[in-house]
Amino acid sequence: MPYENERATGDSLWRLEDNPSVKNFKGSIRVRDTQTELELPTRIYPERGRRSTKWIIGIDGSTVTKRVQNGFPKAEAALFNAAAILIDIAELSKFGGDYIPRPQQLRDLETVETMGAVLPGPNVVGMNPGEETPKKFFRSTIRQELNFRLDPQHESLLETFLALTPEDDKKLKCPIEDCDEDIFRPRSNTICACDQAEPLYPTDSLRTHERFYDNNSSEQAFTAFRMATEHLLLVNILRYFHQNKPLRWFDEIAFVMDGPLAIFGMPAWLKEHIQTDISRIHNDLIGKGHAGLLLIGIEKSGEFLDHLEELDWDSSEGARQRLPNGTTFAPTTKHVFRHIRPNPDSDKAYGEAVNYGRKILYKNNAGQHAVVMTPIVNEAGREPNGTDLIAFPRLGEALNIVDDLYTHLYRDGFIPLVRANAHAAIPLRRGQQILANLFEDNA
Ligand SMILES: [Zn+2]
């Protein structure tokens, strides 16, 4: 017997089915043929022996939108938090894969804050000049927040951003209200000819404010800021090690992003520059006889995981019975366009505008499913239908990490590791010199 509202849903669906527009729509869409045996993506066999990772640096960000009590209706702000966490693999492995933090330990998590910021939303203005409207206040806040410096001796996020993005002739619409000028991407605080009194900021070129709405939720602007900041934080940390520490440290540290190696939306243009800088670091390491960069992005949901589930379906045995444990697929652009994201075959790589990594579908040694990304660092990685192992730097080691940390990475993410107050994890807070002292004993 269905619940009351279930029946209501059923009824309205039935009425929709009868609607002529719905019938026409059904006749006009291409349906994927799921009857024939599913074509498998290219299977690859990365070398799995090497286990040299001693540390993981995990990066994980979030935003939560809250109402603001300032006397104006629908006033909102977003609490942004990015955690960069250093995990000692030897300590972590003591807990075993099924370790679940206890509630008391979870409460300790509330004190974790690596980079925290409050981003003003609709109907919230500041008290200083340049903060008179919600959008102006949002822009000036972003400019301020990117002064964040993880290590006092190292670049701020803004300095990393400027170093990644050399001066070019690309333009954006002047962010000042009523101005129709296109301006060059500002390199410092400056002004537009339209209004000499109102500042422009270098962070305006991230264009997050273009999704900021004075009279509506600004979720998209907050998300764009979070994404740009998480990836800048990653590159900032990579540059820290590359500039300050012996290159062999890279052989023993894995960098793990909670989420894909991709930047979506207004700041997506940054991805090209991030890809270039990551390749530069990786190829410098390789050129000097090191293993290169061990960097992975972990996807916890989405159509690639769904697709893997479908590939692993056995018509007589059921779910997760078709593929042997350890199966590793490198889906090509052709495969993605045919089976995951409908698109005509083309020479342009899937996700070229947003992804700085390539996706791998993986069934781990315990039969669990994972979608991981490794960075694009060479010609082989850029090749839309290429599946040479060299396109996926240190993939074997990346998959070892997925095997060892599956439960933590997929069920909990990084923040619970810190919340759990496990001695394994140390949050990298503003101004602390933890990175400098890592490997103290063998530096
Ligand atoms: Zn202007």
Short mmCIF file of C-alpha atoms and ligand atoms in Angstrom, two decimals:
data_model
loop_
_atom_site.label_atom_id
_atom_site.label_comp_id
_atom_site.label_asym_id
_atom_site.label_seq_id
_atom_site.Cartn_x
_atom_site.Cartn_y
_atom_site.Cartn_z
CA MET A 1 0.00 0.00 0.00
CA PRO A 2 1.66 3.23 -1.12
CA TYR A 3 1.93 6.25 1.11
CA GLU A 4 -0.41 9.11 0.39
CA ASN A 5 2.17 11.30 -1.35
CA GLU A 6 3.57 8.38 -3.33
CA ARG A 7 0.19 7.86 -4.86
CA ALA A 8 -0.08 11.57 -5.66
CA THR A 9 3.25 11.42 -7.48
CA GLY A 10 2.06 8.38 -9.41
CA ASP A 11 -1.12 10.16 -10.42
CA SER A 12 0.61 13.26 -11.70
CA LEU A 13 3.09 11.15 -13.65
CA TRP A 14 0.24 9.33 -15.29
CA ARG A 15 -1.37 12.61 -16.31
CA LEU A 16 1.94 13.81 -17.74
CA GLU A 17 2.22 10.67 -19.84
CA ASP A 18 -1.07 11.62 -21.46
CA ASN A 19 0.08 15.11 -22.31
CA PRO A 20 0.70 15.54 -26.09
CA SER A 21 3.90 17.56 -25.54
CA VAL A 22 5.32 14.74 -23.46
CA LYS A 23 4.44 12.25 -26.19
CA ASN A 24 6.15 14.41 -28.82
CA PHE A 25 9.21 14.83 -26.63
CA LYS A 26 9.50 11.08 -26.16
CA GLY A 27 9.37 10.60 -29.92
CA SER A 28 12.15 13.14 -30.52
CA ILE A 29 14.89 11.95 -28.15
CA ARG A 30 17.63 9.50 -29.01
CA VAL A 31 17.57 6.53 -26.64
CA ARG A 32 20.76 4.66 -25.82
CA ASP A 33 20.62 1.03 -26.86
CA THR A 34 21.16 -0.94 -23.66
CA GLN A 35 20.04 -4.29 -25.05
CA THR A 36 23.25 -5.18 -26.81
CA GLU A 37 26.27 -6.21 -24.75
CA LEU A 38 27.95 -3.08 -23.37
CA GLU A 39 31.18 -2.17 -25.07
CA LEU A 40 33.91 -2.03 -22.40
CA PRO A 41 36.29 0.94 -22.25
CA THR A 42 39.98 0.26 -22.89
CA ARG A 43 41.44 -1.79 -20.07
CA ILE A 44 44.90 -0.74 -18.90
CA TYR A 45 47.46 -2.43 -16.64
CA PRO A 46 49.43 0.07 -14.57
CA GLU A 47 52.40 -1.30 -12.65
CA ARG A 48 51.28 -1.87 -9.05
CA GLY A 49 54.40 -2.85 -7.14
CA ARG A 50 55.78 0.40 -5.83
CA ARG A 51 54.58 1.59 -2.38
CA SER A 52 56.67 4.54 -1.43
CA THR A 53 53.98 6.97 -0.23
CA LYS A 54 54.57 8.13 3.34
CA TRP A 55 52.32 11.16 3.41
CA ILE A 56 49.12 12.30 1.83
CA ILE A 57 48.19 15.94 1.55
CA GLY A 58 44.42 16.05 1.15
CA ILE A 59 42.46 19.10 0.03
CA ASP A 60 38.78 19.37 0.70
CA GLY A 61 36.51 22.43 0.58
CA SER A 62 32.90 23.22 1.37
CA THR A 63 30.45 26.08 1.46
CA VAL A 64 27.30 26.28 3.54
CA THR A 65 24.80 29.05 2.94
CA LYS A 66 23.27 30.68 6.04
CA ARG A 67 20.67 33.37 6.70
CA VAL A 68 22.10 36.62 8.02
CA GLN A 69 20.26 38.65 10.68
CA ASN A 70 20.90 42.19 9.49
CA GLY A 71 17.32 43.40 9.38
CA PHE A 72 16.97 42.85 5.62
CA PRO A 73 14.81 40.04 4.25
CA LYS A 74 16.49 37.07 2.55
CA ALA A 75 19.94 38.22 3.58
CA GLU A 76 22.47 35.40 3.12
CA ALA A 77 26.12 34.61 3.52
CA ALA A 78 28.16 31.52 2.76
CA LEU A 79 30.59 29.95 5.18
CA PHE A 80 33.53 28.74 3.17
CA ASN A 81 36.02 26.26 4.57
CA ALA A 82 38.96 24.66 2.83
CA ALA A 83 40.94 22.08 4.70
CA ALA A 84 44.42 21.06 3.70
CA ILE A 85 45.30 18.02 5.73
CA LEU A 86 48.54 16.17 6.14
CA ILE A 87 48.04 12.46 6.71
CA ASP A 88 50.69 10.09 7.95
CA ILE A 89 50.05 6.81 6.13
CA ALA A 90 51.79 4.72 8.79
CA GLU A 91 49.54 6.20 11.53
CA LEU A 92 46.41 5.92 9.45
CA SER A 93 46.90 2.27 8.57
CA LYS A 94 46.73 1.43 12.30
CA PHE A 95 43.02 2.20 12.19
CA GLY A 96 42.26 -0.21 9.38
CA GLY A 97 39.95 0.40 6.47
CA ASP A 98 36.70 0.17 8.40
CA TYR A 99 37.55 2.71 11.05
CA ILE A 100 34.57 4.94 11.77
CA PRO A 101 35.01 8.02 13.96
CA ARG A 102 32.95 8.00 17.17
CA PRO A 103 30.43 10.79 17.82
CA GLN A 104 32.63 12.42 20.46
CA GLN A 105 35.44 12.49 17.98
CA LEU A 106 33.13 13.94 15.38
CA ARG A 107 32.39 16.89 17.65
CA ASP A 108 36.08 17.73 17.79
CA LEU A 109 35.92 18.32 14.10
CA GLU A 110 34.03 21.56 14.55
CA THR A 111 37.24 23.26 15.52
CA VAL A 112 38.95 22.37 12.27
CA GLU A 113 39.48 25.37 10.09
CA THR A 114 42.27 25.76 7.65
CA MET A 115 41.06 28.56 5.47
CA GLY A 116 37.75 29.94 6.59
CA ALA A 117 35.90 32.84 5.02
CA VAL A 118 32.45 34.35 5.16
CA LEU A 119 31.26 35.36 1.70
CA PRO A 120 28.49 37.96 1.72
CA GLY A 121 25.40 37.16 -0.33
CA PRO A 122 22.23 39.00 -1.33
CA ASN A 123 21.09 41.88 0.90
CA VAL A 124 24.34 42.03 2.85
CA VAL A 125 26.58 45.09 2.58
CA GLY A 126 29.70 46.19 4.42
CA MET A 127 30.50 49.39 6.26
CA ASN A 128 33.58 50.48 4.33
CA PRO A 129 33.96 52.31 1.02
CA GLY A 130 33.80 49.80 -1.85
CA GLU A 131 31.31 47.64 0.05
CA GLU A 132 28.13 49.66 -0.53
CA THR A 133 26.24 47.06 -2.55
CA PRO A 134 26.10 43.29 -2.00
CA LYS A 135 27.99 42.63 -5.23
CA LYS A 136 30.73 45.16 -4.44
CA PHE A 137 31.04 43.68 -0.97
CA PHE A 138 31.29 40.18 -2.45
CA ARG A 139 34.04 41.28 -4.86
CA SER A 140 36.09 43.07 -2.20
CA THR A 141 35.74 40.09 0.17
CA ILE A 142 37.12 37.71 -2.45
CA ARG A 143 40.04 40.04 -3.05
CA GLN A 144 40.75 40.07 0.71
CA GLU A 145 40.38 36.34 1.23
CA LEU A 146 42.89 35.43 -1.45
CA ASN A 147 45.58 37.09 0.66
CA PHE A 148 45.53 33.73 2.49
CA ARG A 149 49.01 32.40 3.12
CA LEU A 150 49.39 28.82 4.30
CA ASP A 151 53.05 29.27 5.14
CA PRO A 152 54.34 32.71 6.19
CA GLN A 153 57.40 32.36 3.93
CA HIS A 154 55.44 31.34 0.83
CA GLU A 155 53.21 32.93 -1.82
CA SER A 156 49.66 33.95 -0.92
CA LEU A 157 46.87 32.39 -2.99
CA LEU A 158 46.62 35.69 -4.88
CA GLU A 159 50.34 35.59 -5.69
CA THR A 160 49.97 32.01 -6.92
CA PHE A 161 47.01 33.07 -9.04
CA LEU A 162 49.01 35.93 -10.61
CA ALA A 163 52.04 33.70 -11.16
CA LEU A 164 49.92 31.09 -12.93
CA THR A 165 48.16 33.55 -15.19
CA PRO A 166 50.65 35.72 -17.08
CA GLU A 167 49.47 39.05 -18.45
CA ASP A 168 47.56 38.49 -21.69
CA ASP A 169 45.13 40.27 -23.97
CA LYS A 170 42.05 38.45 -22.68
CA LYS A 171 39.23 40.68 -21.55
CA LEU A 172 36.23 40.53 -19.27
CA LYS A 173 33.21 42.73 -18.83
CA CYS A 174 33.90 45.55 -16.38
CA PRO A 175 32.26 44.43 -13.11
CA ILE A 176 31.09 47.96 -12.29
CA GLU A 177 27.36 48.43 -12.63
CA ASP A 178 26.19 50.26 -15.79
CA CYS A 179 29.64 50.04 -17.41
CA ASP A 180 29.66 48.25 -20.76
CA GLU A 181 33.42 48.36 -21.27
CA ASP A 182 35.47 45.22 -21.70
CA ILE A 183 38.60 45.51 -19.60
CA PHE A 184 41.91 43.63 -19.58
CA ARG A 185 42.25 41.23 -16.67
CA PRO A 186 43.44 43.49 -13.85
CA ARG A 187 46.86 42.52 -12.41
CA SER A 188 46.48 44.62 -9.27
CA ASN A 189 43.91 46.90 -7.63
CA THR A 190 43.12 49.43 -10.33
CA ILE A 191 40.28 51.48 -11.85
CA CYS A 192 38.19 51.55 -15.01
CA ALA A 193 37.72 54.74 -17.03
CA CYS A 194 33.99 54.49 -16.27
CA ASP A 195 34.23 55.26 -12.57
CA GLN A 196 37.50 56.51 -11.12
CA ALA A 197 36.21 56.15 -7.59
CA GLU A 198 35.41 52.46 -7.72
CA PRO A 199 38.18 49.88 -7.47
CA LEU A 200 38.74 46.90 -9.75
CA TYR A 201 40.53 43.89 -8.29
CA PRO A 202 42.80 41.26 -9.84
CA THR A 203 40.37 38.64 -8.50
CA ASP A 204 37.58 40.14 -10.65
CA SER A 205 39.04 38.13 -13.54
CA LEU A 206 37.83 34.94 -11.82
CA ARG A 207 34.40 36.29 -12.81
CA THR A 208 32.66 34.69 -9.83
CA HIS A 209 30.67 37.95 -9.37
CA GLU A 210 29.00 37.33 -12.75
CA ARG A 211 26.92 34.67 -11.00
CA PHE A 212 26.17 36.88 -8.03
CA TYR A 213 22.58 38.06 -7.92
CA ASP A 214 21.39 40.86 -5.68
CA ASN A 215 17.89 39.48 -5.43
CA ASN A 216 18.36 35.75 -5.62
CA SER A 217 20.48 33.01 -4.14
CA SER A 218 24.11 33.31 -5.13
CA GLU A 219 24.96 29.65 -4.73
CA GLN A 220 26.70 29.54 -8.11
CA ALA A 221 29.00 32.41 -7.20
CA PHE A 222 29.91 30.73 -3.90
CA THR A 223 30.57 27.41 -5.64
CA ALA A 224 32.75 29.08 -8.26
CA PHE A 225 34.79 30.74 -5.51
CA ARG A 226 35.16 27.45 -3.63
CA MET A 227 36.34 25.60 -6.71
CA ALA A 228 38.83 28.24 -7.80
CA THR A 229 40.20 28.50 -4.25
CA GLU A 230 40.58 24.74 -3.66
CA HIS A 231 42.57 24.31 -6.85
CA LEU A 232 44.67 27.42 -6.18
CA LEU A 233 45.42 25.96 -2.76
CA LEU A 234 46.60 22.73 -4.38
CA VAL A 235 48.90 24.54 -6.81
CA ASN A 236 50.12 26.82 -4.02
CA ILE A 237 51.20 23.75 -2.00
CA LEU A 238 52.81 22.04 -5.00
CA ARG A 239 54.77 25.22 -5.73
CA TYR A 240 55.79 25.43 -2.08
CA PHE A 241 57.46 22.02 -2.17
CA HIS A 242 58.92 22.57 -5.61
CA GLN A 243 60.50 25.88 -4.65
CA ASN A 244 61.63 25.08 -1.10
CA LYS A 245 62.24 21.40 -0.59
CA PRO A 246 64.39 18.61 -2.00
CA LEU A 247 62.70 17.24 -5.11
CA ARG A 248 62.90 13.69 -3.76
CA TRP A 249 60.14 14.64 -1.29
CA PHE A 250 57.73 14.40 -4.19
CA ASP A 251 58.56 10.70 -4.47
CA GLU A 252 56.96 10.08 -1.06
CA ILE A 253 54.02 12.51 -0.94
CA ALA A 254 50.67 11.96 -2.61
CA PHE A 255 48.39 14.93 -3.22
CA VAL A 256 44.70 14.07 -3.16
CA MET A 257 41.84 16.37 -4.11
CA ASP A 258 38.38 15.59 -2.84
CA GLY A 259 36.62 15.99 -6.20
CA PRO A 260 37.60 15.97 -9.85
CA LEU A 261 40.69 17.67 -11.28
CA ALA A 262 38.45 20.20 -12.98
CA ILE A 263 37.19 23.76 -12.68
CA PHE A 264 33.67 24.45 -13.86
CA GLY A 265 31.72 27.62 -14.54
CA MET A 266 33.01 31.18 -14.74
CA PRO A 267 36.59 30.51 -13.52
CA ALA A 268 37.00 27.47 -15.84
CA TRP A 269 39.59 29.42 -17.88
CA LEU A 270 41.98 28.90 -14.96
CA LYS A 271 42.18 25.17 -15.69
CA GLU A 272 44.51 25.67 -18.66
CA HIS A 273 46.98 27.61 -16.49
CA ILE A 274 46.77 25.11 -13.65
CA GLN A 275 47.42 22.29 -16.11
CA THR A 276 50.46 24.14 -17.48
CA ASP A 277 51.97 24.70 -14.04
CA ILE A 278 51.33 21.14 -12.88
CA SER A 279 52.94 19.80 -16.08
CA ARG A 280 55.90 22.10 -15.53
CA ILE A 281 56.47 20.72 -12.03
CA HIS A 282 55.91 17.10 -13.10
CA ASN A 283 58.25 17.33 -16.08
CA ASP A 284 60.92 19.07 -14.03
CA LEU A 285 60.80 16.14 -11.57
CA ILE A 286 60.98 13.58 -14.38
CA GLY A 287 63.82 15.49 -16.05
CA LYS A 288 65.82 15.32 -12.82
CA GLY A 289 65.37 11.59 -12.41
CA HIS A 290 62.41 11.56 -10.02
CA ALA A 291 59.10 9.71 -10.24
CA GLY A 292 57.05 12.80 -11.09
CA LEU A 293 53.91 14.08 -9.45
CA LEU A 294 51.56 11.75 -7.57
CA LEU A 295 48.30 13.69 -7.71
CA ILE A 296 44.77 12.32 -7.80
CA GLY A 297 41.27 13.70 -7.78
CA ILE A 298 38.58 11.43 -6.32
CA GLU A 299 35.02 11.59 -7.61
CA LYS A 300 32.43 10.43 -5.12
CA SER A 301 29.38 10.51 -7.34
CA GLY A 302 28.37 11.18 -10.91
CA GLU A 303 27.75 9.52 -14.21
CA PHE A 304 31.17 7.86 -14.43
CA LEU A 305 30.55 5.91 -11.24
CA ASP A 306 27.07 5.03 -12.53
CA HIS A 307 28.62 3.84 -15.77
CA LEU A 308 31.10 1.62 -13.94
CA GLU A 309 28.20 0.09 -12.00
CA GLU A 310 26.49 -0.67 -15.30
CA LEU A 311 29.65 -2.21 -16.79
CA ASP A 312 29.98 -4.44 -13.75
CA TRP A 313 26.43 -5.81 -14.04
CA ASP A 314 26.23 -9.46 -14.91
CA SER A 315 22.93 -10.54 -16.48
CA SER A 316 22.73 -13.76 -14.48
CA GLU A 317 24.84 -13.02 -11.37
CA GLY A 318 23.72 -9.41 -10.80
CA ALA A 319 25.50 -6.30 -9.50
CA ARG A 320 29.28 -6.12 -9.32
CA GLN A 321 29.72 -9.65 -10.60
CA ARG A 322 31.07 -9.08 -14.08
CA LEU A 323 34.48 -7.44 -13.66
CA PRO A 324 37.40 -8.98 -11.77
CA ASN A 325 38.80 -6.99 -8.84
CA GLY A 326 41.63 -4.75 -9.93
CA THR A 327 40.05 -3.92 -13.30
CA THR A 328 41.26 -0.53 -14.51
CA PHE A 329 39.61 1.24 -17.43
CA ALA A 330 40.76 4.37 -19.24
CA PRO A 331 37.63 5.65 -21.01
CA THR A 332 38.52 7.45 -24.22
CA THR A 333 36.64 10.50 -25.51
CA LYS A 334 35.00 8.21 -28.06
CA HIS A 335 33.73 5.90 -25.32
CA VAL A 336 32.54 8.81 -23.17
CA PHE A 337 30.62 10.40 -26.04
CA ARG A 338 28.99 7.10 -26.99
CA HIS A 339 28.09 5.75 -23.58
CA ILE A 340 28.24 8.43 -20.90
CA ARG A 341 27.80 11.92 -22.32
CA PRO A 342 25.90 11.86 -25.63
CA ASN A 343 27.91 13.86 -28.13
CA PRO A 344 28.93 13.33 -31.75
CA ASP A 345 32.43 11.83 -32.08
CA SER A 346 34.94 14.62 -32.43
CA ASP A 347 38.66 15.36 -32.23
CA LYS A 348 38.08 17.55 -29.22
CA ALA A 349 38.77 15.75 -25.96
CA TYR A 350 35.87 15.17 -23.59
CA GLY A 351 35.87 17.90 -20.92
CA GLU A 352 38.75 19.78 -22.52
CA ALA A 353 37.47 23.15 -21.29
CA VAL A 354 37.22 22.12 -17.65
CA ASN A 355 39.30 19.03 -16.85
CA TYR A 356 43.01 19.15 -16.14
CA GLY A 357 43.07 15.43 -15.55
CA ARG A 358 41.98 12.16 -17.14
CA LYS A 359 39.40 9.87 -15.61
CA ILE A 360 40.05 6.27 -14.67
CA LEU A 361 37.36 3.74 -13.72
CA TYR A 362 38.65 1.33 -11.12
CA LYS A 363 37.27 -1.72 -9.32
CA ASN A 364 39.55 -2.05 -6.32
CA ASN A 365 41.01 -5.10 -4.67
CA ALA A 366 37.95 -5.37 -2.40
CA GLY A 367 35.47 -5.07 -5.27
CA GLN A 368 34.53 -1.43 -4.59
CA HIS A 369 34.12 1.08 -7.38
CA ALA A 370 36.15 4.25 -7.76
CA VAL A 371 36.55 7.06 -10.27
CA VAL A 372 39.89 8.78 -9.99
CA MET A 373 41.63 11.41 -12.09
CA THR A 374 45.33 11.83 -12.73
CA PRO A 375 46.68 15.11 -14.09
CA ILE A 376 47.32 15.81 -17.77
CA VAL A 377 51.06 16.37 -17.95
CA ASN A 378 52.08 15.45 -21.48
CA GLU A 379 51.02 14.94 -25.10
CA ALA A 380 49.79 11.40 -24.36
CA GLY A 381 47.42 12.77 -21.71
CA ARG A 382 46.04 15.36 -24.10
CA GLU A 383 45.34 12.77 -26.81
CA PRO A 384 41.51 12.37 -26.67
CA ASN A 385 41.54 8.65 -27.45
CA GLY A 386 44.99 7.80 -26.14
CA THR A 387 45.34 5.22 -23.39
CA ASP A 388 49.13 4.87 -23.13
CA LEU A 389 50.14 4.40 -19.50
CA ILE A 390 52.37 7.46 -19.70
CA ALA A 391 49.19 9.56 -20.00
CA PHE A 392 48.38 8.70 -16.37
CA PRO A 393 51.34 9.67 -14.16
CA ARG A 394 52.03 7.27 -11.26
CA LEU A 395 48.65 5.64 -11.71
CA GLY A 396 49.70 2.35 -10.08
CA GLU A 397 50.62 4.16 -6.87
CA ALA A 398 47.44 6.22 -7.06
CA LEU A 399 45.38 3.03 -7.21
CA ASN A 400 47.33 1.57 -4.27
CA ILE A 401 46.21 4.61 -2.27
CA VAL A 402 42.61 4.03 -3.33
CA ASP A 403 42.90 0.40 -2.18
CA ASP A 404 44.36 1.40 1.19
CA LEU A 405 42.14 4.38 1.94
CA TYR A 406 38.95 3.53 0.13
CA THR A 407 36.70 3.77 3.18
CA HIS A 408 38.11 7.08 4.31
CA LEU A 409 38.15 8.70 0.91
CA TYR A 410 34.75 7.60 -0.28
CA ARG A 411 32.57 7.38 2.77
CA ASP A 412 34.00 10.23 4.77
CA GLY A 413 36.34 12.44 2.80
CA PHE A 414 39.17 14.17 4.57
CA ILE A 415 37.52 16.37 7.12
CA PRO A 416 36.27 13.41 9.22
CA LEU A 417 39.86 12.25 9.46
CA VAL A 418 40.69 15.43 11.27
CA ARG A 419 37.43 15.45 13.14
CA ALA A 420 38.30 12.02 14.40
CA ASN A 421 41.32 13.65 15.95
CA ALA A 422 43.34 10.73 14.68
CA HIS A 423 46.97 11.48 15.19
CA ALA A 424 47.27 10.52 11.59
CA ALA A 425 45.91 13.82 10.34
CA ILE A 426 47.14 17.35 10.93
CA PRO A 427 45.18 20.28 9.53
CA LEU A 428 47.47 22.81 7.88
CA ARG A 429 46.36 26.06 9.44
CA ARG A 430 47.12 29.56 8.32
CA GLY A 431 50.60 30.74 9.25
CA GLN A 432 51.85 27.45 10.69
CA GLN A 433 55.12 26.04 9.45
CA ILE A 434 54.06 22.41 9.26
CA LEU A 435 55.07 22.04 5.65
CA ALA A 436 58.51 23.37 6.44
CA ASN A 437 59.05 20.79 9.16
CA LEU A 438 57.70 17.76 7.38
CA PHE A 439 60.31 15.01 7.15
CA GLU A 440 62.38 16.90 9.72
CA ASP A 441 64.21 13.72 10.56
CA ASN A 442 65.35 12.90 7.06
CA ALA A 443 65.61 16.31 5.40
ZN ZN B 1 34.06 50.13 -16.24
#
